[in-house]
Every structure is written in structure tokens, then in C-alpha cells.
PDB file of C-alpha atoms and ligand atoms in Angstrom:
ATOM      1  CA  UNK A 528      76.401 117.313 141.441  1.00 94.00           C
ATOM      2  CA  UNK A 529      75.969 115.755 138.042  1.00 97.00           C
ATOM      3  CA  UNK A 530      72.354 116.202 136.737  1.00 98.00           C
ATOM      4  CA  UNK A 531      71.001 113.378 134.638  1.00 98.00           C
ATOM      5  CA  UNK A 532      68.050 112.973 132.330  1.00 98.00           C
ATOM      6  CA  UNK A 533      67.349 109.245 131.793  1.00 98.00           C
ATOM      7  CA  UNK A 534      65.461 107.912 128.707  1.00 98.00           C
ATOM      8  CA  UNK A 535      63.620 104.523 129.075  1.00 98.00           C
ATOM      9  CA  UNK A 536      61.256 102.482 126.813  1.00 97.00           C
ATOM     10  CA  UNK A 537      60.382  99.652 129.357  1.00 96.00           C
ATOM     11  CA  UNK A 538      60.062  98.716 132.869  1.00 97.00           C
ATOM     12  CA  UNK A 539      63.038 100.840 134.024  1.00 97.00           C
ATOM     13  CA  UNK A 540      64.562  98.350 136.545  1.00 97.00           C
ATOM     14  CA  UNK A 541      68.014  99.677 135.836  1.00 97.00           C
ATOM     15  CA  UNK A 542      66.784 103.221 136.277  1.00 98.00           C
ATOM     16  CA  UNK A 543      65.354 102.128 139.437  1.00 98.00           C
ATOM     17  CA  UNK A 544      68.695 101.118 140.718  1.00 98.00           C
ATOM     18  CA  UNK A 545      70.304 104.323 139.589  1.00 98.00           C
ATOM     19  CA  UNK A 546      67.574 106.225 141.578  1.00 98.00           C
ATOM     20  CA  UNK A 547      68.258 104.162 144.564  1.00 98.00           C
ATOM     21  CA  UNK A 548      72.069 104.815 144.316  1.00 98.00           C
ATOM     22  CA  UNK A 549      71.259 108.546 143.994  1.00 97.00           C
ATOM     23  CA  UNK A 550      69.297 108.641 147.240  1.00 96.00           C
ATOM     24  CA  UNK A 551      72.673 108.232 148.931  1.00 97.00           C
ATOM     25  CA  UNK A 552      73.754 111.870 149.792  1.00 95.00           C
ATOM     26  CA  UNK A 553      77.354 110.872 148.991  1.00 96.00           C
ATOM     27  CA  UNK A 554      76.451 109.872 145.384  1.00 98.00           C
ATOM     28  CA  UNK A 555      77.399 112.740 143.141  1.00 98.00           C
ATOM     29  CA  UNK A 556      74.513 112.465 140.745  1.00 98.00           C
ATOM     30  CA  UNK A 557      70.808 113.216 140.554  1.00 98.00           C
ATOM     31  CA  UNK A 558      68.043 112.199 138.118  1.00 98.00           C
ATOM     32  CA  UNK A 559      66.360 115.398 137.162  1.00 98.00           C
ATOM     33  CA  UNK A 560      63.853 114.073 134.727  1.00 98.00           C
ATOM     34  CA  UNK A 561      62.783 110.790 133.182  1.00 98.00           C
ATOM     35  CA  UNK A 562      61.730 110.608 129.477  1.00 98.00           C
ATOM     36  CA  UNK A 563      60.200 107.924 127.292  1.00 98.00           C
ATOM     37  CA  UNK A 564      59.376 107.398 123.684  1.00 97.00           C
ATOM     38  CA  UNK A 565      56.117 105.617 124.665  1.00 97.00           C
ATOM     39  CA  UNK A 566      53.813 105.017 127.720  1.00 96.00           C
ATOM     40  CA  UNK A 567      56.536 103.105 129.490  1.00 97.00           C
ATOM     41  CA  UNK A 568      55.795 101.264 132.599  1.00 98.00           C
ATOM     42  CA  UNK A 569      58.979 102.749 134.090  1.00 98.00           C
ATOM     43  CA  UNK A 570      57.457 106.273 133.855  1.00 98.00           C
ATOM     44  CA  UNK A 571      55.725 105.427 137.144  1.00 98.00           C
ATOM     45  CA  UNK A 572      59.074 105.658 138.797  1.00 98.00           C
ATOM     46  CA  UNK A 573      58.806 109.400 138.453  1.00 98.00           C
ATOM     47  CA  UNK A 574      55.867 109.501 140.811  1.00 97.00           C
ATOM     48  CA  UNK A 575      57.349 107.059 143.209  1.00 98.00           C
ATOM     49  CA  UNK A 576      60.656 108.989 143.448  1.00 98.00           C
ATOM     50  CA  UNK A 577      59.142 112.452 142.920  1.00 98.00           C
ATOM     51  CA  UNK A 578      60.794 113.218 139.586  1.00 98.00           C
ATOM     52  CA  UNK A 579      59.296 114.854 136.549  1.00 98.00           C
ATOM     53  CA  UNK A 580      58.610 112.814 133.614  1.00 98.00           C
ATOM     54  CA  UNK A 581      57.913 113.420 129.913  1.00 98.00           C
ATOM     55  CA  UNK A 582      56.693 111.370 127.112  1.00 98.00           C
ATOM     56  CA  UNK A 583      57.440 111.888 123.388  1.00 98.00           C
ATOM     57  CA  UNK A 584      55.680 109.145 121.581  1.00 97.00           C
ATOM     58  CA  UNK A 585      57.218 108.283 118.321  1.00 94.00           C
ATOM     59  CA  UNK A 586      53.839 107.517 116.859  1.00 92.00           C
ATOM     60  CA  UNK A 587      52.602 111.094 117.229  1.00 95.00           C
ATOM     61  CA  UNK A 588      55.206 112.486 114.685  1.00 96.00           C
ATOM     62  CA  UNK A 589      55.353 112.372 110.986  1.00 96.00           C
ATOM     63  CA  UNK A 590      58.933 111.217 110.917  1.00 94.00           C
ATOM     64  CA  UNK A 591      62.069 110.523 112.965  1.00 94.00           C
ATOM     65  CA  UNK A 592      63.592 113.955 112.571  1.00 94.00           C
ATOM     66  CA  UNK A 593      60.287 115.609 113.932  1.00 97.00           C
ATOM     67  CA  UNK A 594      60.261 113.122 116.778  1.00 98.00           C
ATOM     68  CA  UNK A 595      63.904 113.830 117.489  1.00 97.00           C
ATOM     69  CA  UNK A 596      63.277 117.610 117.452  1.00 98.00           C
ATOM     70  CA  UNK A 597      60.436 117.251 120.018  1.00 98.00           C
ATOM     71  CA  UNK A 598      62.528 114.878 122.256  1.00 98.00           C
ATOM     72  CA  UNK A 599      65.409 117.383 122.257  1.00 98.00           C
ATOM     73  CA  UNK A 600      63.018 120.181 123.142  1.00 98.00           C
ATOM     74  CA  UNK A 601      62.047 118.215 126.203  1.00 98.00           C
ATOM     75  CA  UNK A 602      65.555 117.146 127.260  1.00 98.00           C
ATOM     76  CA  UNK A 603      66.885 120.695 126.812  1.00 98.00           C
ATOM     77  CA  UNK A 604      64.417 122.053 129.472  1.00 98.00           C
ATOM     78  CA  UNK A 605      66.371 120.230 132.051  1.00 98.00           C
ATOM     79  CA  UNK A 606      69.947 121.278 130.860  1.00 97.00           C
ATOM     80  CA  UNK A 607      71.274 117.846 131.885  1.00 98.00           C
ATOM     81  CA  UNK A 608      75.003 117.255 132.344  1.00 98.00           C
ATOM     82  CA  UNK A 609      74.655 113.690 131.064  1.00 98.00           C
ATOM     83  CA  UNK A 610      71.831 111.894 129.168  1.00 98.00           C
ATOM     84  CA  UNK A 611      71.358 108.203 130.096  1.00 98.00           C
ATOM     85  CA  UNK A 612      69.680 105.756 127.764  1.00 98.00           C
ATOM     86  CA  UNK A 613      68.491 102.916 130.040  1.00 98.00           C
ATOM     87  CA  UNK A 614      66.569 100.437 127.997  1.00 97.00           C
ATOM     88  CA  UNK A 615      65.708 103.279 125.569  1.00 97.00           C
ATOM     89  CA  UNK A 616      64.773 101.114 122.387  1.00 95.00           C
ATOM     90  CA  UNK A 617      65.262 103.813 119.678  1.00 95.00           C
ATOM     91  CA  UNK A 618      68.031 105.149 117.813  1.00 95.00           C
ATOM     92  CA  UNK A 619      68.576 108.809 118.658  1.00 96.00           C
ATOM     93  CA  UNK A 620      68.417 110.902 115.473  1.00 96.00           C
ATOM     94  CA  UNK A 621      71.699 112.507 114.351  1.00 96.00           C
ATOM     95  CA  UNK A 622      70.682 116.101 115.602  1.00 97.00           C
ATOM     96  CA  UNK A 623      69.999 114.734 119.213  1.00 98.00           C
ATOM     97  CA  UNK A 624      73.358 113.108 119.391  1.00 97.00           C
ATOM     98  CA  UNK A 625      75.046 116.200 117.937  1.00 97.00           C
ATOM     99  CA  UNK A 626      73.312 118.473 120.503  1.00 98.00           C
ATOM    100  CA  UNK A 627      73.901 116.425 123.619  1.00 98.00           C
ATOM    101  CA  UNK A 628      76.889 114.334 122.649  1.00 96.00           C
ATOM    102  CA  UNK A 629      79.470 113.371 123.871  1.00 97.00           C
ATOM    103  CA  UNK A 630      77.510 113.372 127.090  1.00 98.00           C
ATOM    104  CA  UNK A 631      75.112 110.664 126.222  1.00 98.00           C
ATOM    105  CA  UNK A 632      75.681 107.080 127.428  1.00 98.00           C
ATOM    106  CA  UNK A 633      73.874 103.716 126.888  1.00 98.00           C
ATOM    107  CA  UNK A 634      73.637 100.496 128.709  1.00 98.00           C
ATOM    108  CA  UNK A 635      73.483  97.426 126.503  1.00 98.00           C
ATOM    109  CA  UNK A 636      72.979  93.740 127.391  1.00 98.00           C
ATOM    110  CA  UNK A 637      75.935  92.283 125.572  1.00 98.00           C
ATOM    111  CA  UNK A 638      79.643  92.415 125.248  1.00 98.00           C
ATOM    112  CA  UNK A 639      79.757  94.843 122.385  1.00 98.00           C
ATOM    113  CA  UNK A 640      80.725  94.759 119.557  1.00 98.00           C
ATOM    114  CA  UNK A 641      79.016  91.405 119.840  1.00 98.00           C
ATOM    115  CA  UNK A 642      75.182  91.375 119.619  1.00 98.00           C
ATOM    116  CA  UNK A 643      74.276  94.932 118.985  1.00 98.00           C
ATOM    117  CA  UNK A 644      70.559  95.887 118.493  1.00 96.00           C
ATOM    118  CA  UNK A 645      67.363  95.438 120.053  1.00 96.00           C
ATOM    119  CA  UNK A 646      67.472  91.678 120.770  1.00 97.00           C
ATOM    120  CA  UNK A 647      70.886  91.250 122.116  1.00 98.00           C
ATOM    121  CA  UNK A 648      69.983  88.584 124.855  1.00 98.00           C
ATOM    122  CA  UNK A 649      67.780  86.626 122.488  1.00 98.00           C
ATOM    123  CA  UNK A 650      70.471  86.606 119.823  1.00 98.00           C
ATOM    124  CA  UNK A 651      73.089  85.458 122.294  1.00 98.00           C
ATOM    125  CA  UNK A 652      70.957  82.684 123.386  1.00 97.00           C
ATOM    126  CA  UNK A 653      70.143  81.675 119.813  1.00 97.00           C
ATOM    127  CA  UNK A 654      73.765  81.669 118.888  1.00 97.00           C
ATOM    128  CA  UNK A 655      74.609  79.245 121.582  1.00 96.00           C
ATOM    129  CA  UNK A 656      77.622  81.204 122.829  1.00 98.00           C
ATOM    130  CA  UNK A 657      79.195  80.190 126.173  1.00 98.00           C
ATOM    131  CA  UNK A 658      79.337  83.664 127.462  1.00 98.00           C
ATOM    132  CA  UNK A 659      77.893  87.184 126.582  1.00 98.00           C
ATOM    133  CA  UNK A 660      78.090  90.336 128.718  1.00 98.00           C
ATOM    134  CA  UNK A 661      77.071  93.867 129.421  1.00 98.00           C
ATOM    135  CA  UNK A 662      78.533  97.144 128.376  1.00 98.00           C
ATOM    136  CA  UNK A 663      78.260 100.744 128.872  1.00 98.00           C
ATOM    137  CA  UNK A 664      78.966 102.979 125.873  1.00 98.00           C
ATOM    138  CA  UNK A 665      79.051 106.607 124.665  1.00 98.00           C
ATOM    139  CA  UNK A 666      76.264 107.094 122.156  1.00 98.00           C
ATOM    140  CA  UNK A 667      77.206 107.864 118.553  1.00 96.00           C
ATOM    141  CA  UNK A 668      75.028 107.844 115.354  1.00 94.00           C
ATOM    142  CA  UNK A 669      75.289 104.062 114.936  1.00 94.00           C
ATOM    143  CA  UNK A 670      73.534 101.091 116.482  1.00 96.00           C
ATOM    144  CA  UNK A 671      75.399 100.389 119.698  1.00 96.00           C
ATOM    145  CA  UNK A 672      78.659 101.382 117.961  1.00 96.00           C
ATOM    146  CA  UNK A 673      80.064 104.024 120.187  1.00 96.00           C
ATOM    147  CA  UNK A 674      83.257 103.919 122.324  1.00 97.00           C
ATOM    148  CA  UNK A 675      82.881 101.384 125.022  1.00 97.00           C
ATOM    149  CA  UNK A 676      83.465 102.782 128.583  1.00 98.00           C
ATOM    150  CA  UNK A 677      83.313  99.536 130.498  1.00 98.00           C
ATOM    151  CA  UNK A 678      82.084  95.974 130.013  1.00 98.00           C
ATOM    152  CA  UNK A 679      82.107  92.775 131.735  1.00 98.00           C
ATOM    153  CA  UNK A 680      81.713  89.191 130.625  1.00 98.00           C
ATOM    154  CA  UNK A 681      78.652  87.012 131.860  1.00 98.00           C
ATOM    155  CA  UNK A 682      78.358  83.290 131.334  1.00 98.00           C
ATOM    156  CA  UNK A 683      75.533  81.722 129.530  1.00 98.00           C
ATOM    157  CA  UNK A 684      74.306  78.602 131.467  1.00 96.00           C
ATOM    158  CA  UNK A 685      73.015  75.669 129.591  1.00 94.00           C
ATOM    159  CA  UNK A 686      69.649  76.039 131.382  1.00 94.00           C
ATOM    160  CA  UNK A 687      69.339  79.764 130.457  1.00 96.00           C
ATOM    161  CA  UNK A 688      66.317  81.182 128.725  1.00 96.00           C
ATOM    162  CA  UNK A 689      66.303  84.824 127.342  1.00 97.00           C
ATOM    163  CA  UNK A 690      64.583  85.793 130.574  1.00 98.00           C
ATOM    164  CA  UNK A 691      66.991  84.201 133.156  1.00 98.00           C
ATOM    165  CA  UNK A 692      69.951  85.407 131.280  1.00 98.00           C
ATOM    166  CA  UNK A 693      68.631  88.842 130.876  1.00 98.00           C
ATOM    167  CA  UNK A 694      67.988  89.008 134.649  1.00 97.00           C
ATOM    168  CA  UNK A 695      71.561  88.233 135.314  1.00 98.00           C
ATOM    169  CA  UNK A 696      72.814  90.557 132.818  1.00 98.00           C
ATOM    170  CA  UNK A 697      70.781  93.509 134.318  1.00 98.00           C
ATOM    171  CA  UNK A 698      72.404  92.863 137.824  1.00 98.00           C
ATOM    172  CA  UNK A 699      75.689  93.520 136.132  1.00 98.00           C
ATOM    173  CA  UNK A 700      74.396  96.315 134.059  1.00 98.00           C
ATOM    174  CA  UNK A 701      73.109  98.227 137.100  1.00 98.00           C
ATOM    175  CA  UNK A 702      76.443  97.951 138.887  1.00 98.00           C
ATOM    176  CA  UNK A 703      78.290  99.083 135.675  1.00 98.00           C
ATOM    177  CA  UNK A 704      75.938 101.951 135.103  1.00 98.00           C
ATOM    178  CA  UNK A 705      76.011 103.222 138.600  1.00 98.00           C
ATOM    179  CA  UNK A 706      79.792 103.051 138.687  1.00 98.00           C
ATOM    180  CA  UNK A 707      80.161 104.843 135.201  1.00 98.00           C
ATOM    181  CA  UNK A 708      77.922 107.708 136.353  1.00 98.00           C
ATOM    182  CA  UNK A 709      80.051 108.000 139.383  1.00 98.00           C
ATOM    183  CA  UNK A 710      83.179 108.019 137.357  1.00 98.00           C
ATOM    184  CA  UNK A 711      81.776 110.658 134.977  1.00 98.00           C
ATOM    185  CA  UNK A 712      80.817 112.828 137.947  1.00 97.00           C
ATOM    186  CA  UNK A 713      84.222 112.567 139.640  1.00 95.00           C
ATOM    187  CA  UNK A 714      86.093 113.131 136.319  1.00 95.00           C
ATOM    188  CA  UNK A 715      87.659 109.541 136.396  1.00 96.00           C
ATOM    189  CA  UNK A 716      85.890 109.067 132.964  1.00 96.00           C
ATOM    190  CA  UNK A 717      86.102 111.866 130.569  1.00 96.00           C
ATOM    191  CA  UNK A 718      83.474 111.497 127.766  1.00 97.00           C
ATOM    192  CA  UNK A 719      85.014 113.931 125.566  1.00 96.00           C
ATOM    193  CA  UNK A 720      88.253 112.095 125.583  1.00 95.00           C
ATOM    194  CA  UNK A 721      86.561 108.607 125.303  1.00 94.00           C
ATOM    195  CA  UNK A 722      84.795 109.729 122.205  1.00 91.00           C
ATOM    196  CA  UNK A 723      87.946 111.125 120.600  1.00 87.00           C
ATOM    197  CA  UNK A 724      89.754 107.772 120.982  1.00 76.00           C
TER     198      UNK A 724
HETATM  199  C1  GAR B 971      68.331  96.629 129.615  1.00 97.05           C
HETATM  200  O1  GAR B 971      68.961  95.282 129.696  1.00 97.05           O
HETATM  201  C2  GAR B 971      69.133  97.483 128.723  1.00 97.05           C
HETATM  202  O2  GAR B 971      70.440  97.156 128.491  1.00 97.05           O
HETATM  203  C3  GAR B 971      68.369  97.104 127.362  1.00 97.05           C
HETATM  204  O3  GAR B 971      67.137  97.110 127.772  1.00 97.05           O
HETATM  205  C4  GAR B 971      66.954  96.588 129.154  1.00 97.05           C
HETATM  206  C5  GAR B 971      66.101  97.568 129.959  1.00 97.05           C
HETATM  207  O4  GAR B 971      65.590  97.057 131.140  1.00 97.05           O
HETATM  208  N1  GAR B 971      68.580  98.011 126.408  1.00 97.05           N
HETATM  209  C6  GAR B 971      68.798  97.635 125.162  1.00 97.05           C
HETATM  210  O5  GAR B 971      68.714  96.423 124.772  1.00 97.05           O
HETATM  211  C7  GAR B 971      69.222  98.726 124.204  1.00 97.05           C
HETATM  212  N2  GAR B 971      69.703  98.184 122.901  1.00 97.05           N
HETATM  213  P1  GAR B 971      64.840  97.776 132.198  1.00 97.05           P
HETATM  214  O6  GAR B 971      63.829  98.595 131.481  1.00 97.05           O
HETATM  215  O7  GAR B 971      64.235  96.766 133.196  1.00 97.05           O
HETATM  216  O8  GAR B 971      65.776  98.754 132.780  1.00 97.05           O
END
């Protein structure tokens, strides 16, 4: 059974999909803790699903390195097999990536390397592209620059706003995330191998 710590910053709707998938006894992964860098709405899922949560608020630390060290202390308690960034809107400091990598994955609402960063959906709408996408990557030290594990194209409709497009992207992200975690658990995806390529 693959044990996951999931980090969020927002509503955690993709996390909810993963928690629902993990309720199936056949699914080979379980979320053992949920962490956030702020008082994220999605932390409430911990109570709903009976999973411990932790909050390491960025603003409580003098710098990124101190924040990263406190975050790593919390993650380490759970000895996760895999760390999942699911709408976690901060760059992980180098030391955190070095400690938990390559077993750290991130979902991103664009067809990377297109539209990296915190406003991927807004940027795609603003660019007027006919299609964007969703990606799951291995986290490295850069901004959404790690090896791509899986990705899928999603059309941008003429009527789309950032919000309607993001909703459609999240549906795909959820499926890709659940499948990727399954693939890591059953060995179809080897993160060490993927990050060497
Ligand atoms: C997701 O679309 C995720 O890919 C994105 O935040 C959303 C979180 O939604 N992450 C990034 O943009 C990271 N660069 P949720 O909180 O409803 O799951």
C-alpha cells in the first residue's frame, strides 16, 4: 500500500477525488496526512475523511528555507512513499525536493512546458490558444519544469472563461492524478527512472 502525504493551498477538489478513489479497497494507495501552506479550505477534508492535517503557514517563518525546514519536519513524521502536490501554490525549497525527491509529483492545469506557474489557466485564456491541457510531473527545483509523467490536451472553447476552462481541466487532472498514483503503486511508473531521463 502506497502511503501519500498530499499538500494543498486551496479547495482541494482534486484531493477529494483522490480520497474517494482511495476509499476503494482495491486502490493501492492511501492518504496518510494532508498539509497546507495556509489556512486552506481543503484542510476540512481531513475531518471529513478522518485524516490528520498540518498547516505550515509561510507567513510564520523568517524566510523560505526556515519554512521549508518546518514543512519537511511535518512531512517526515508520516514517512510517505509519495508526496503529492495537489494545488500547492508554493515552490518547494531545494532541501525539501532533495529529501523527498524523486517521490514528489505535482498536477498542473496546462500542457507543460506550456503555461508554467501559478496562473496557467488565466494565461492560456489570455493567449487565445485553441487548446491547453493537464499534466502530472515529477517535481524538481524549477517552476513546473520536472519530467512529465502524463499529460492530455483539452480544447479551449470560444465561450470559455478562466473558471469554466479550469473546471473542465480539473476533471482531466483528477483522472490523470488517480491513474498516476495507481501506476506508481503498481510499479508501472518508476519515478527514479523518470527523473533520470
Ligand atoms: C488544480 O488545477 C491544480 O493543478 C492547480 O491548482 C488547482 C487546485 O484545485 N495547481 C497549480 O496551478 C500549480 N501550479 P483544487 O484545490 O480544487 O484541487
